[in-house]
Coordinates of C-alpha atoms in Angstrom, one line a residue:
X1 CA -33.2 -18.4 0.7
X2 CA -30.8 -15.4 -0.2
X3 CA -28.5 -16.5 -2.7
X4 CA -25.9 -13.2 -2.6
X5 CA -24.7 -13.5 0.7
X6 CA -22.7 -16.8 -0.6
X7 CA -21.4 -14.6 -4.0
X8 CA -20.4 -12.0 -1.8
X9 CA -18.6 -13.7 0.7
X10 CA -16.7 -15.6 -2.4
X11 CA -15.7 -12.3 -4.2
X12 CA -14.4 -11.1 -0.8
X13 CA -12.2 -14.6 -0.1
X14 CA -10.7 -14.6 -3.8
X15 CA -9.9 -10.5 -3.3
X16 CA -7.9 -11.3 -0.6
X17 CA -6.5 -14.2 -1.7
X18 CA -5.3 -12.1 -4.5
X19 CA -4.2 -9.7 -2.5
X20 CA -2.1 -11.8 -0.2
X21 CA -0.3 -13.2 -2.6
X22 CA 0.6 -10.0 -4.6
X23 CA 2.4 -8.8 -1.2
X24 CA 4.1 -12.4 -0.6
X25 CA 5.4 -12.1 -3.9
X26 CA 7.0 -8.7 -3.9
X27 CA 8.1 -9.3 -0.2
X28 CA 9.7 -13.0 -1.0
X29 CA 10.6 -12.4 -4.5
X30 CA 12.6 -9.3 -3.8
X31 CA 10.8 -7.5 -6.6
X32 CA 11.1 -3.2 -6.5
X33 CA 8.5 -1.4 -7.1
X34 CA 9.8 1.8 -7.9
X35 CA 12.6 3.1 -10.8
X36 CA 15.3 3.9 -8.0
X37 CA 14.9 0.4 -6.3
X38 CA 15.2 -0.9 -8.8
X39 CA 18.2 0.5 -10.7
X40 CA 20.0 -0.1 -7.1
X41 CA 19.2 -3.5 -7.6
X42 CA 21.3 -3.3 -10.9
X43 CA 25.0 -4.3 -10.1
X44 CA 26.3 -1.4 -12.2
X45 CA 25.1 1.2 -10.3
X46 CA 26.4 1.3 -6.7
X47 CA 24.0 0.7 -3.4
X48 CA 24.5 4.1 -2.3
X49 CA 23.4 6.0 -5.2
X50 CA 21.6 9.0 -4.7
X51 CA 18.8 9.9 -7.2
X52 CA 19.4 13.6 -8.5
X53 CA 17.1 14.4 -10.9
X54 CA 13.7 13.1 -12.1
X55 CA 13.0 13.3 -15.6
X56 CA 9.0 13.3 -17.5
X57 CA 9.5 11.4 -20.3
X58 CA 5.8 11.0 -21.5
X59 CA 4.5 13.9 -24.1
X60 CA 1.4 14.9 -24.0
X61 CA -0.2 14.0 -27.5

């Protein structure tokens, strides 16, 4: 009796499991995945904003 093919047929239902709910959550929960989506989402800057410039904050140590 071959015991993986049950472990790998488990691993594969709980991957997408997880997967399926990571994408309902960001599509039902509204969340943005990036900076400008999400600073539109911010009620002080307008809908229609236009991102000008992108800045790389991170120094290399």
């Amino acid at each position: 009796m071959n015991k993986r093919k049950p472990v790998k047929k488990l691993i594969g239902i709980v991957f997408f499991i997880l997967v399926f709910v990571f994408a309902c959550t960001v599509f039902f929960l509204d969340l943005h995945l990036t900076p400008l989506n999400a600073a539109k989402k911010n009620n002080y800057i307008h809908k229609n904003a236009v991102l000008l410039k992108e800045m790389n904050v991170l120094q290399n140590a």
